[in-house]
CSV table of C-alpha atoms in Angstrom, one decimal:
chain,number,residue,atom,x,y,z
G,216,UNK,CA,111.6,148.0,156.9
G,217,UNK,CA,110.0,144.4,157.0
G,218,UNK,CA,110.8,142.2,154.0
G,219,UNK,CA,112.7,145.2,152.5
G,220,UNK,CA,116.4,144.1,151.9
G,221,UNK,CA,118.9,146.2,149.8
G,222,UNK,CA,119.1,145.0,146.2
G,223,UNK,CA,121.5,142.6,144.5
G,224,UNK,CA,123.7,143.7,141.9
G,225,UNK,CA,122.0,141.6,139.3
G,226,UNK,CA,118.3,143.7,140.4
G,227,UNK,CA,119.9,146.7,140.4
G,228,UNK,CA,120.8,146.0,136.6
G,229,UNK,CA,117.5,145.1,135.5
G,230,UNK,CA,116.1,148.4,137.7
G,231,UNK,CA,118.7,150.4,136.1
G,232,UNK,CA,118.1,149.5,132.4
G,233,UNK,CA,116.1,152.2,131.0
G,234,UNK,CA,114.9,150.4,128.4
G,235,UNK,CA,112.3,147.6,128.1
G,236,UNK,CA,112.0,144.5,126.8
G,237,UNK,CA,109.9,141.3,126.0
G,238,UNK,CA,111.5,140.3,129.4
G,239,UNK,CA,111.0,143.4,131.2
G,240,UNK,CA,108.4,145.8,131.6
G,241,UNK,CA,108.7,148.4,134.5
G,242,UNK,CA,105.4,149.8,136.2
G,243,UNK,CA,104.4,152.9,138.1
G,244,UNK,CA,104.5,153.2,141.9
G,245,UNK,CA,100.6,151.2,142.2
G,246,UNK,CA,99.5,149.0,145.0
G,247,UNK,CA,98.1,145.2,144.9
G,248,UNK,CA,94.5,146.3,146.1
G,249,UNK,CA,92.0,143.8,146.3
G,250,UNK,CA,89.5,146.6,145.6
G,251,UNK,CA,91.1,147.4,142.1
G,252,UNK,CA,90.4,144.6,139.8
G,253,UNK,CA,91.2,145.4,136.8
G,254,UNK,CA,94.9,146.4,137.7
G,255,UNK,CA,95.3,143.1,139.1
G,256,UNK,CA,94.0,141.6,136.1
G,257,UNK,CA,96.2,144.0,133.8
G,258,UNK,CA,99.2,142.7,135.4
G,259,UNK,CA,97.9,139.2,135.2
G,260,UNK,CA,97.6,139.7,131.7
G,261,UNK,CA,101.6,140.6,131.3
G,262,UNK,CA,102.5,137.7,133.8
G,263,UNK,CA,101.1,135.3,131.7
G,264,UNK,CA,102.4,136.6,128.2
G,265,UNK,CA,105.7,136.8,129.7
G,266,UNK,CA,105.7,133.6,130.9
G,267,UNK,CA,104.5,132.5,127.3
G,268,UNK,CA,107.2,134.4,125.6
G,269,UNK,CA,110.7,133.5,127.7
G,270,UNK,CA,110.1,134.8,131.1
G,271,UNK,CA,111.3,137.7,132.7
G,272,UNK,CA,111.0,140.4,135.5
G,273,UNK,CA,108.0,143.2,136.0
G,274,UNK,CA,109.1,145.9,138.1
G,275,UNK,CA,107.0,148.2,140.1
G,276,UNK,CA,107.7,151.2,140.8
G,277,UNK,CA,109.2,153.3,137.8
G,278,UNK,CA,107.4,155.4,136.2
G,279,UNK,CA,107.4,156.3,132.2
G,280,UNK,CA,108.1,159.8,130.6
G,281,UNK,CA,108.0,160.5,127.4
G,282,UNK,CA,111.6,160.4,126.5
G,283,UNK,CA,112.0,157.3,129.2
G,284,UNK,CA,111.9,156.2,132.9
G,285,UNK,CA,112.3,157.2,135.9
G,286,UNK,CA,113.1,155.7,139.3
G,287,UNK,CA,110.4,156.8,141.6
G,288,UNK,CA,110.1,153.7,143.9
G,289,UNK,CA,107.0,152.7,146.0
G,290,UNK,CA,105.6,153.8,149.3
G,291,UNK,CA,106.2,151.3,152.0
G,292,UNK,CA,102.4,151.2,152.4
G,293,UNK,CA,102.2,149.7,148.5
G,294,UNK,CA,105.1,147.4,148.6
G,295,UNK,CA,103.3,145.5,151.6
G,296,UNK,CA,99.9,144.7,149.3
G,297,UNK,CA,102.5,143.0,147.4
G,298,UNK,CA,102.9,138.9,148.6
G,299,UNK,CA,103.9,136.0,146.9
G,300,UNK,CA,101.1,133.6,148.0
G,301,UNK,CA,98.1,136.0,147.5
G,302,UNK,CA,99.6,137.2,143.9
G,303,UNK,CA,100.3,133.3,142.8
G,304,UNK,CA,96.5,132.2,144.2
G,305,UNK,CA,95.2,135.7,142.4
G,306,UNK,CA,96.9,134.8,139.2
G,307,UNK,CA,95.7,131.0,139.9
G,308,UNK,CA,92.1,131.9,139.2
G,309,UNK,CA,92.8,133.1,136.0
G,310,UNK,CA,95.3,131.0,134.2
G,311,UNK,CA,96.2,127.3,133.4
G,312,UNK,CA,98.4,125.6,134.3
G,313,UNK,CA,99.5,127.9,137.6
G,314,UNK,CA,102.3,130.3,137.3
G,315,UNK,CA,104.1,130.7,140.7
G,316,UNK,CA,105.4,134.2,140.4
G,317,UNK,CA,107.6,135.3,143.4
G,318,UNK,CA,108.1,138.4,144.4
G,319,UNK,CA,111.0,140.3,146.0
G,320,UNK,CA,111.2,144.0,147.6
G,321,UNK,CA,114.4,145.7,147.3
G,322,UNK,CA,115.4,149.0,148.0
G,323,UNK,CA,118.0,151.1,145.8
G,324,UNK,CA,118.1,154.7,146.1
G,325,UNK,CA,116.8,155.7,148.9
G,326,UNK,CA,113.8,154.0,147.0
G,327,UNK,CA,111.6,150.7,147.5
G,328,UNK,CA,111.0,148.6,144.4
G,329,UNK,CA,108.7,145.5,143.7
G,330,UNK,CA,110.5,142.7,141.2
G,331,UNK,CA,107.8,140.1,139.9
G,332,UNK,CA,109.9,137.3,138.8
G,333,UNK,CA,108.0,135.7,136.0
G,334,UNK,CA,109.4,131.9,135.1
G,335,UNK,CA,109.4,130.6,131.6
G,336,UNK,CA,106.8,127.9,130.8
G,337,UNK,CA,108.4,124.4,130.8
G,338,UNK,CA,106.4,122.7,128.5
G,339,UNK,CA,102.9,123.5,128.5
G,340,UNK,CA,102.2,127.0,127.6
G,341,UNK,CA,100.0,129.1,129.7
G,342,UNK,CA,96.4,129.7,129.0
G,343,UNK,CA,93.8,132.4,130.0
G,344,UNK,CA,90.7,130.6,131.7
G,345,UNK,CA,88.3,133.2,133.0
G,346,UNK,CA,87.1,136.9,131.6
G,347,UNK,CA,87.8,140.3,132.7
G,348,UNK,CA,86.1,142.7,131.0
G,349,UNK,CA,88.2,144.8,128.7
G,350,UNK,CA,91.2,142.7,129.8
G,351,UNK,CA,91.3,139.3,130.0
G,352,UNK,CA,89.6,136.9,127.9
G,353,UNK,CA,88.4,132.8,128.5
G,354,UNK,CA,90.6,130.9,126.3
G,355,UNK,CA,93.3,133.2,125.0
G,356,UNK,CA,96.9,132.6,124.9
G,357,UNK,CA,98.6,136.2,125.5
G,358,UNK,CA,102.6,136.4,124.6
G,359,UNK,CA,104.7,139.4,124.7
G,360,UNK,CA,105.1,141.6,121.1
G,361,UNK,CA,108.2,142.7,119.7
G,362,UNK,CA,106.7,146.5,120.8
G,363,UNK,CA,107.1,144.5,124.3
G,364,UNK,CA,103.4,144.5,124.6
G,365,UNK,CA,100.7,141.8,125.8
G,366,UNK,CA,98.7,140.4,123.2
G,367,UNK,CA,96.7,137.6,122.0
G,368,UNK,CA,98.3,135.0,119.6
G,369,UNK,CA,96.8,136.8,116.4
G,370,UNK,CA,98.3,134.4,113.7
G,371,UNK,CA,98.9,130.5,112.9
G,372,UNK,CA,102.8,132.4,112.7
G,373,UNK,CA,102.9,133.3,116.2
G,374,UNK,CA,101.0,129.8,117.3
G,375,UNK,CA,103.6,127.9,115.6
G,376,UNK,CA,106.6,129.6,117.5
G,377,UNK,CA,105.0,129.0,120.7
G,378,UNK,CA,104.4,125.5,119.7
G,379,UNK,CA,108.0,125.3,118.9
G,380,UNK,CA,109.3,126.8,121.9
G,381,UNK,CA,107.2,124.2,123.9
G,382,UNK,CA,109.0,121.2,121.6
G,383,UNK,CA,112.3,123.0,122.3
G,384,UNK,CA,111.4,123.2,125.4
G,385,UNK,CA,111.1,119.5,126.0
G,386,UNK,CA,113.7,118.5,124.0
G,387,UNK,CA,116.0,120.8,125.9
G,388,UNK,CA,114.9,118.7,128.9
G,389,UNK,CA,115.4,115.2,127.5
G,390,UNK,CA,119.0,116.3,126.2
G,391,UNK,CA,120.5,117.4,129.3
G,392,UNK,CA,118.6,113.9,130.9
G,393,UNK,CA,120.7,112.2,128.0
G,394,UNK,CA,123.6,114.3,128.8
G,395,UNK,CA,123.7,113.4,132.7
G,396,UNK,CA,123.7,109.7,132.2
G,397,UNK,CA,126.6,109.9,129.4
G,398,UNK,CA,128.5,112.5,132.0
G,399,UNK,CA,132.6,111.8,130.9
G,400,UNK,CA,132.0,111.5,127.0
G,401,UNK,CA,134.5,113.3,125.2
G,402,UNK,CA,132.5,115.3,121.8
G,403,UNK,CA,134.5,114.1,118.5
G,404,UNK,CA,135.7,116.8,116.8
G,405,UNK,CA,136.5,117.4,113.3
G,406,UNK,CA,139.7,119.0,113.2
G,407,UNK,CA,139.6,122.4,111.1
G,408,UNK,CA,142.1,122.5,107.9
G,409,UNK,CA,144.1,125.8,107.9
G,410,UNK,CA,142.1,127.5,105.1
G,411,UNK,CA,138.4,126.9,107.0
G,412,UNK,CA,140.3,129.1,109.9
G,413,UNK,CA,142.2,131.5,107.8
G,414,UNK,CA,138.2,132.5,106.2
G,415,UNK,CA,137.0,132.7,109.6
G,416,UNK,CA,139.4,134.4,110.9
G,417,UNK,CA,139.2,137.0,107.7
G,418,UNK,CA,136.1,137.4,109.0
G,419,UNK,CA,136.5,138.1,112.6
G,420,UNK,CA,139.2,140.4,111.5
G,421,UNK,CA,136.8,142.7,109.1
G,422,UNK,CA,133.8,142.8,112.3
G,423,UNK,CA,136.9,143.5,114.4
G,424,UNK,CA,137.5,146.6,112.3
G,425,UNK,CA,134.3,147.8,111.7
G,426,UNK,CA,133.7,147.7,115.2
G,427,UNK,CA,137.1,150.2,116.1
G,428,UNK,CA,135.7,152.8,112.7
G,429,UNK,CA,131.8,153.2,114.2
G,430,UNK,CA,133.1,152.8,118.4
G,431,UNK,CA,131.2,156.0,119.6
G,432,UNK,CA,133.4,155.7,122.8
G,433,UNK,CA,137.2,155.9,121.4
G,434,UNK,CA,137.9,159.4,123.0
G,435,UNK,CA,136.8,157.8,126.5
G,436,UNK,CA,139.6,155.0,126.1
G,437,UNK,CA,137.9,152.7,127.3
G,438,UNK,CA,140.0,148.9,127.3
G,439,UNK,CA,137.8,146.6,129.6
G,440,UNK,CA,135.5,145.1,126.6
G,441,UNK,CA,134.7,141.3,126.1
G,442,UNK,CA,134.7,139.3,122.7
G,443,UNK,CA,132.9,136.7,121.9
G,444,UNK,CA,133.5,134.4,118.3
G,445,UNK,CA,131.2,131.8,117.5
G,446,UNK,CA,132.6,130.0,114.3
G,447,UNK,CA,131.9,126.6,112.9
G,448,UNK,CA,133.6,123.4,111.3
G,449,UNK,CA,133.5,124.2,107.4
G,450,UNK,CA,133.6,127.5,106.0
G,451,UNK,CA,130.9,128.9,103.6
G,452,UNK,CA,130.5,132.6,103.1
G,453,UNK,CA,126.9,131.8,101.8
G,454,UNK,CA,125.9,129.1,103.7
G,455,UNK,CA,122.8,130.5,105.2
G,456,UNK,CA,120.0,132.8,103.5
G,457,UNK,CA,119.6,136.3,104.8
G,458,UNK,CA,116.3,135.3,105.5
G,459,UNK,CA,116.7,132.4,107.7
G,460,UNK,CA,119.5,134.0,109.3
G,461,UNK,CA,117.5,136.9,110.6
G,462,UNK,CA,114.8,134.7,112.1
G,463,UNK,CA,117.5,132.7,114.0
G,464,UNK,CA,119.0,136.0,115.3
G,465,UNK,CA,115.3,136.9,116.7
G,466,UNK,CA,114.9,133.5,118.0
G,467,UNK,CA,118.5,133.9,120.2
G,468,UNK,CA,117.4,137.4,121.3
G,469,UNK,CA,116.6,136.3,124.6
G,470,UNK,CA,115.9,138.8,127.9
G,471,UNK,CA,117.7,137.3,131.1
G,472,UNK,CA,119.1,140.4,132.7
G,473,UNK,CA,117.2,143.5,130.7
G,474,UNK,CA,119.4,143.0,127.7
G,475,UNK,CA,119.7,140.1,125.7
G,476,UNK,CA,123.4,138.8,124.6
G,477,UNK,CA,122.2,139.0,120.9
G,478,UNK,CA,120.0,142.6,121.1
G,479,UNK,CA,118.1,143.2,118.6
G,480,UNK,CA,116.5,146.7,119.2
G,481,UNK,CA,112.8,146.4,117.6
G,482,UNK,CA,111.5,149.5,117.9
G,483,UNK,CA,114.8,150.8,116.3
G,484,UNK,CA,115.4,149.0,113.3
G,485,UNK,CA,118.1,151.4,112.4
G,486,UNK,CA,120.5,150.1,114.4
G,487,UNK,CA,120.5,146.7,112.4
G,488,UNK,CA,121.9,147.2,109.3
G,489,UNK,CA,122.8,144.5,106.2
G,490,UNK,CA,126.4,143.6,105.5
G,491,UNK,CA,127.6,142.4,102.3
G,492,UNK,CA,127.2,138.6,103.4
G,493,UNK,CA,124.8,139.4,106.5
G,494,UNK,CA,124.0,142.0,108.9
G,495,UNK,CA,125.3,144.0,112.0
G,496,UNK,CA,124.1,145.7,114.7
G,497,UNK,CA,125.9,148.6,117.2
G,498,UNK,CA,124.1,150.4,119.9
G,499,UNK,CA,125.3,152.8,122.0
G,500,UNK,CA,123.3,154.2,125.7
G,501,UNK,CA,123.5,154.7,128.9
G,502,UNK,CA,122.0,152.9,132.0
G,503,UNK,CA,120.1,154.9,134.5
G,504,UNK,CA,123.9,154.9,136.9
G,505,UNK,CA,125.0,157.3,133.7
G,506,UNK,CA,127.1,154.5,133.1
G,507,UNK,CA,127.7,153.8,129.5
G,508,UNK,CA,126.6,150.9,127.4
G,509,UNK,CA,128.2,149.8,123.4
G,510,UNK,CA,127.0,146.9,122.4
G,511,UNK,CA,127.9,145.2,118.6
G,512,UNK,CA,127.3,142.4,116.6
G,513,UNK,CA,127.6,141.0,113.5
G,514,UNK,CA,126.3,137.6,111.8
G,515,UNK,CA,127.6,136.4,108.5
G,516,UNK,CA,126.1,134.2,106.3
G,517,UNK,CA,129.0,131.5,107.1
G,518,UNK,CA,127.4,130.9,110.5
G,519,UNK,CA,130.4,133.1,112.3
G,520,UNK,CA,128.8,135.1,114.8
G,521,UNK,CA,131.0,138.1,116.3
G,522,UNK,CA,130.2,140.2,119.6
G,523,UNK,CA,132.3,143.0,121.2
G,524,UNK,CA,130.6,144.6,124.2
G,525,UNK,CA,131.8,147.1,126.9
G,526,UNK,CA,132.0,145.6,130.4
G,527,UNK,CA,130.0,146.9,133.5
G,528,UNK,CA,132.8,148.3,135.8
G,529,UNK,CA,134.4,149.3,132.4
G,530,UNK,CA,135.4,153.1,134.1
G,531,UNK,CA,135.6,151.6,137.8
G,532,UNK,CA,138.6,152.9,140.3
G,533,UNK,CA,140.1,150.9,141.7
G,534,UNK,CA,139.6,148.5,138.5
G,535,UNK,CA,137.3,145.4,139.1
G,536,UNK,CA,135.5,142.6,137.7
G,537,UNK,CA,132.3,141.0,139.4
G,538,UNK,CA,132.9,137.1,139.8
G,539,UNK,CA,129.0,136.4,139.3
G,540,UNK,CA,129.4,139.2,136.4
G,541,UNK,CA,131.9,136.5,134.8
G,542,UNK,CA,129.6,133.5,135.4
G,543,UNK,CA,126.5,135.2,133.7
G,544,UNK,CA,128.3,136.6,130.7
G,545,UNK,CA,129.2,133.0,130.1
G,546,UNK,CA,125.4,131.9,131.3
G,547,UNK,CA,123.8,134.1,128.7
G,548,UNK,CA,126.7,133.2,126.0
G,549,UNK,CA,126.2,129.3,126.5
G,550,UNK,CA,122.7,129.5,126.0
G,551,UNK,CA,123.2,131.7,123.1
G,552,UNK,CA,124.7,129.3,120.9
G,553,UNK,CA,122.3,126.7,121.1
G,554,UNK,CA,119.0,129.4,120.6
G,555,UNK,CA,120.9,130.9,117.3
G,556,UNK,CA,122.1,127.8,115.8
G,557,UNK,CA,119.4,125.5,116.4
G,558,UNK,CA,117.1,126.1,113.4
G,559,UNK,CA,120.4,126.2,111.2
G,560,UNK,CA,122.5,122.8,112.1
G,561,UNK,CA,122.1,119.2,113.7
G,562,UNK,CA,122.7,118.3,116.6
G,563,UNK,CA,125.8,116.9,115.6
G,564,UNK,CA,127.5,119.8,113.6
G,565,UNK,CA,130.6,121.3,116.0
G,566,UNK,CA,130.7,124.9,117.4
G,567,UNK,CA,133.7,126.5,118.6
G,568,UNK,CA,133.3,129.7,121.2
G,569,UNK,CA,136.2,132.1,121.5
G,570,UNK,CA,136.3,134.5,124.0
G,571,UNK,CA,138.8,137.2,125.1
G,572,UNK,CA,138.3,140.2,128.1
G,573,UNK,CA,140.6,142.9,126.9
G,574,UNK,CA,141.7,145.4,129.6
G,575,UNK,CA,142.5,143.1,132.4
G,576,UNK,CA,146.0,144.1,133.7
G,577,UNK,CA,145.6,145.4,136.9
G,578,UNK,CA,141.9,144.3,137.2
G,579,UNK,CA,141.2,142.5,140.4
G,580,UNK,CA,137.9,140.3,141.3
G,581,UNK,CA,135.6,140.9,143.5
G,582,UNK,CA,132.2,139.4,144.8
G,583,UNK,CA,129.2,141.2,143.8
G,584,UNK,CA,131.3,144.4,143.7
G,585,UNK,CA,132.2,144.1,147.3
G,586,UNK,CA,135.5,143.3,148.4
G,587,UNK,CA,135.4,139.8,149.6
G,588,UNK,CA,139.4,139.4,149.3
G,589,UNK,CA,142.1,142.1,148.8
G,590,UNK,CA,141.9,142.8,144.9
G,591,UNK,CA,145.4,142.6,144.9
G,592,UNK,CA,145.2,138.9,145.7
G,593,UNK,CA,143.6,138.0,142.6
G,594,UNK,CA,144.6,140.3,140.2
G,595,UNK,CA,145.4,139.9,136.2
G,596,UNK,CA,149.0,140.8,134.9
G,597,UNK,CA,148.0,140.4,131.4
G,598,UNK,CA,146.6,142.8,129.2
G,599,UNK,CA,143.7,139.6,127.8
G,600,UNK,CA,142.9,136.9,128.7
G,601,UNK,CA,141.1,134.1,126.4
G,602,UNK,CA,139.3,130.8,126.6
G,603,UNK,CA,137.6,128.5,124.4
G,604,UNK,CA,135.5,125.7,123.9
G,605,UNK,CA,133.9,123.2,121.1
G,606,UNK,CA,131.1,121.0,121.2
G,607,UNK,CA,128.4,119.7,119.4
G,608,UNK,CA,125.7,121.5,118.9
G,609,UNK,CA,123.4,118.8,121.0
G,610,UNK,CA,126.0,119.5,123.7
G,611,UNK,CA,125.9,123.2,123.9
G,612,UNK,CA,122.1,123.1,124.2
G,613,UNK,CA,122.4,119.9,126.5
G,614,UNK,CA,125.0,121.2,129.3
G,615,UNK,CA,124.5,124.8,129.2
G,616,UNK,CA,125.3,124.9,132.9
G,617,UNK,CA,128.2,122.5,132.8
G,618,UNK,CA,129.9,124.2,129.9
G,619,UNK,CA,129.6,127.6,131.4
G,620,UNK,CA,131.0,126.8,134.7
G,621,UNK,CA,133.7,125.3,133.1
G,622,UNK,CA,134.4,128.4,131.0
G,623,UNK,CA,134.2,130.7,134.5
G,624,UNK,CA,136.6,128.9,136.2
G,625,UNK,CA,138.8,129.0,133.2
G,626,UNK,CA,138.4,132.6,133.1
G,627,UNK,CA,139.1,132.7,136.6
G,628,UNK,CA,142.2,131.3,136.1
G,629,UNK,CA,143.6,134.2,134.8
G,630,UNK,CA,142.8,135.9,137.6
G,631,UNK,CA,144.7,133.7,139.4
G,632,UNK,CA,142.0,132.1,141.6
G,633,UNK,CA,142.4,128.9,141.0
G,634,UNK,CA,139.9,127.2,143.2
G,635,UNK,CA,137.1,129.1,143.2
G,636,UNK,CA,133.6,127.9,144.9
G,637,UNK,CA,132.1,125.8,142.1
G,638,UNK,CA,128.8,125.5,143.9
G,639,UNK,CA,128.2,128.9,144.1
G,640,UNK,CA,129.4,129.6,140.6
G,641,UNK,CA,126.3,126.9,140.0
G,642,UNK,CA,124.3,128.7,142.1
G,643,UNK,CA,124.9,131.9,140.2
G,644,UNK,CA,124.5,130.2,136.4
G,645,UNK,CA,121.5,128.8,137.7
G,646,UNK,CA,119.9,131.5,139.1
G,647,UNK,CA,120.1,133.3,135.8
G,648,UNK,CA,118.7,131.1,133.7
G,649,UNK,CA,115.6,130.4,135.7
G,650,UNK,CA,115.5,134.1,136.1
G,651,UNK,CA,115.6,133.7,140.1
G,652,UNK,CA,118.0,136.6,140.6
């Protein structure tokens, strides 16, 4: 089929989530009909909330039940209404500045899907400029809820975090600008005394057990999880208010692939749940493969953020791990650290990452879940394998791409693939984070 190709790995992930987001809203099999309006002006609507809120992907062509989705897919005949130059010039007439949304067909399933990529604004957020009765209105600025919903800006609240995202925004700019011309520096580090590590490390040991006592997954054995520590320079336990450190947790939960590295489930406030010196969160599921998800977190009021999560390919034979896979995981963790800890430290305060893939013996790499080599040739013979990395916290926000390529190919190591193709691990890190998958 013309302009049909088979989807990516990374598409099939977001198609497969089952659950939706402030980055991802799924739609039911409808065509882009110039003589329906109003459902070109509904999606118009979410296309420029998204893309006032962090970006993300609308995908078209699964429908909603009342205890989910399902895949249903497209007819041929709808996904060719769908192109890129007469959706951007649609969405053109109605919002300022333009939003160029591009647009991808993919089949998965025996199915066809649409995937509207929607970029974040830089740093001028997007505003409404013409009326649609009943949908659009002249001079609103829409965002996405946390019921992942449209909606005009409704308080001085909400202005003032998309006024802050814009200054982020900008500054994020200007910092990696900074960052390119001083390419080489070495970060000055303060070195930790034994007792600031021993606390930590107290505390990564208590998440680490109270992760193994609520695992909903033991009797499946599974071993191929990844951890990720976040500590800092000078130990606290009450360093940060509850308070404050719930809003910086929000303001990390950010949608690149259908499920944020820091979830926060808002429509389920169950699942988070206060600690004695901060809160945690564990969530348990299935993507629409049947494949299953467990994802945990905790955040202490020290700063020390801990994540254990279980891998895709976790229950794969013969064993595997995704090369891109690796390069996103660290993507989404690099960028992380600089959305949580932003609002909490300067620019100057030190951030050490720790991160470990349990289960590795006998787990080779692949590319995008095909074989591009024998697995065999690039195979782990240890059970973990660990890297880390410290920087300030200017840096982490500043070279999110250098720092996680770096971290990939260190990973990669202990694969034994020494030399692996830095531009396309770019290329990969890259694509994520503009949302360009």
């Amino acid at each position: 089929m013309e302009n049909i190709i088979p989807a990516s790995v990374e598409l099939i992930s977001i198609i497969e989530r089952n659950f939706e987001s402030k980055s991802l809203d799924y739609k039911g099999p409808v065509m882009w009909d110039s003589h329906d309006k109003k459902m070109r002006c509904e999606l118009v609507k979410d296309i420029i909330g998204m893309s006032n809120t962090e970006g993300g992907y609308i995908v078209i062509g699964v429908s909603e039940l009342s205890h989910g989705f399902n895949l249903v897919g497209v007819t041929a005949e709808q996904a060719k209404t769908y192109e890129s130059s007469a959706i951007c010039q649609f969405v053109q007439n109605y919002v300022d500045p333009p939003i160029n949304v591009r647009v991808q067909k993919v089949s998965h399933r025996d199915c066809i899907f649409v995937v509207l990529e929607i970029p974040r604004f830089l740093d001028t957020p997007h505003i409404c400029q013409k009326d649609y009765p009943d949908v659009l209105r002249d001079r609103e600025l829409y965002v996405r809820t946390d019921n992942n919903e449209t909606a005009p800006i409704k308080s001085s609240a909400d202005f003032r975090l998309l006024i802050e995202s814009a200054i982020r925004n900008r500054k994020d700019s200007m910092l990696a600008s900074f960052r390119a011309i001083l390419t080489g520096a070495e970060t000055n580090t303060v070195k930790r005394m034994p007792s600031v590590e021993e606390q930590f490390s107290a505390q990564v040991k208590a998440a680490q057990i109270e992760f193994e006592t609520r695992n909903p997954l033991k009797e499946k054995n599974y071993t191929f999880f990844a951890e990720a520590i976040f500590s800092l320079e000078e130990f606290d336990r009450y360093r940060f208010p509850p308070e404050k450190l719930e809003r910086a947790a929000h303001n990390a939960h950010v949608d690149f692939r259908g499920w944020p590295f820091l979830f926060i489930h808002h429509n389920r406030p169950d699942y988070l749940s206060k600690t004695d010196d901060g809160f945690e969160s564990l969530i348990p599921g299935a993507d629409f493969s049947n494949e299953d998800m467990l994802d945990f977190w905790r955040l202490n009021e020290s700063g020390l953020f801990y994540k254990k999560q279980l891998m895709y390919n976790a229950a794969s034979e013969p064993k595997i791990v995704s090369v891109p896979g690796i390069a996103y995981y660290f993507a989404e963790v690099t960028h992380c650290i600089g959305r949580l800890y932003e609002s909490l430290l300067t620019d100057s305060d030190v951030i050490t990452l720790d991160v470990t893939l349990f289960g590795t013996r006998g787990r080779g790499l692949v590319w995008n879940n095909q074989m591009r080599w024998s697995r065999s040739q690039y195979e782990a013979n240890r059970p973990e394998i660990s890297v880390k990395s410290i920087h300030t916290l200017a840096d982490w926000r500043a070279g999110v791409e250098d720092i996680a390529e770096n971290l990939t190919r260190a990973m990669l190591k202990g694969f034994h693939l020494e030399n692996p193709d830095v531009e396309q691990l770019r290329a990969y890190i890259q694509k994520l984070l503009h949302r360009r998958l």
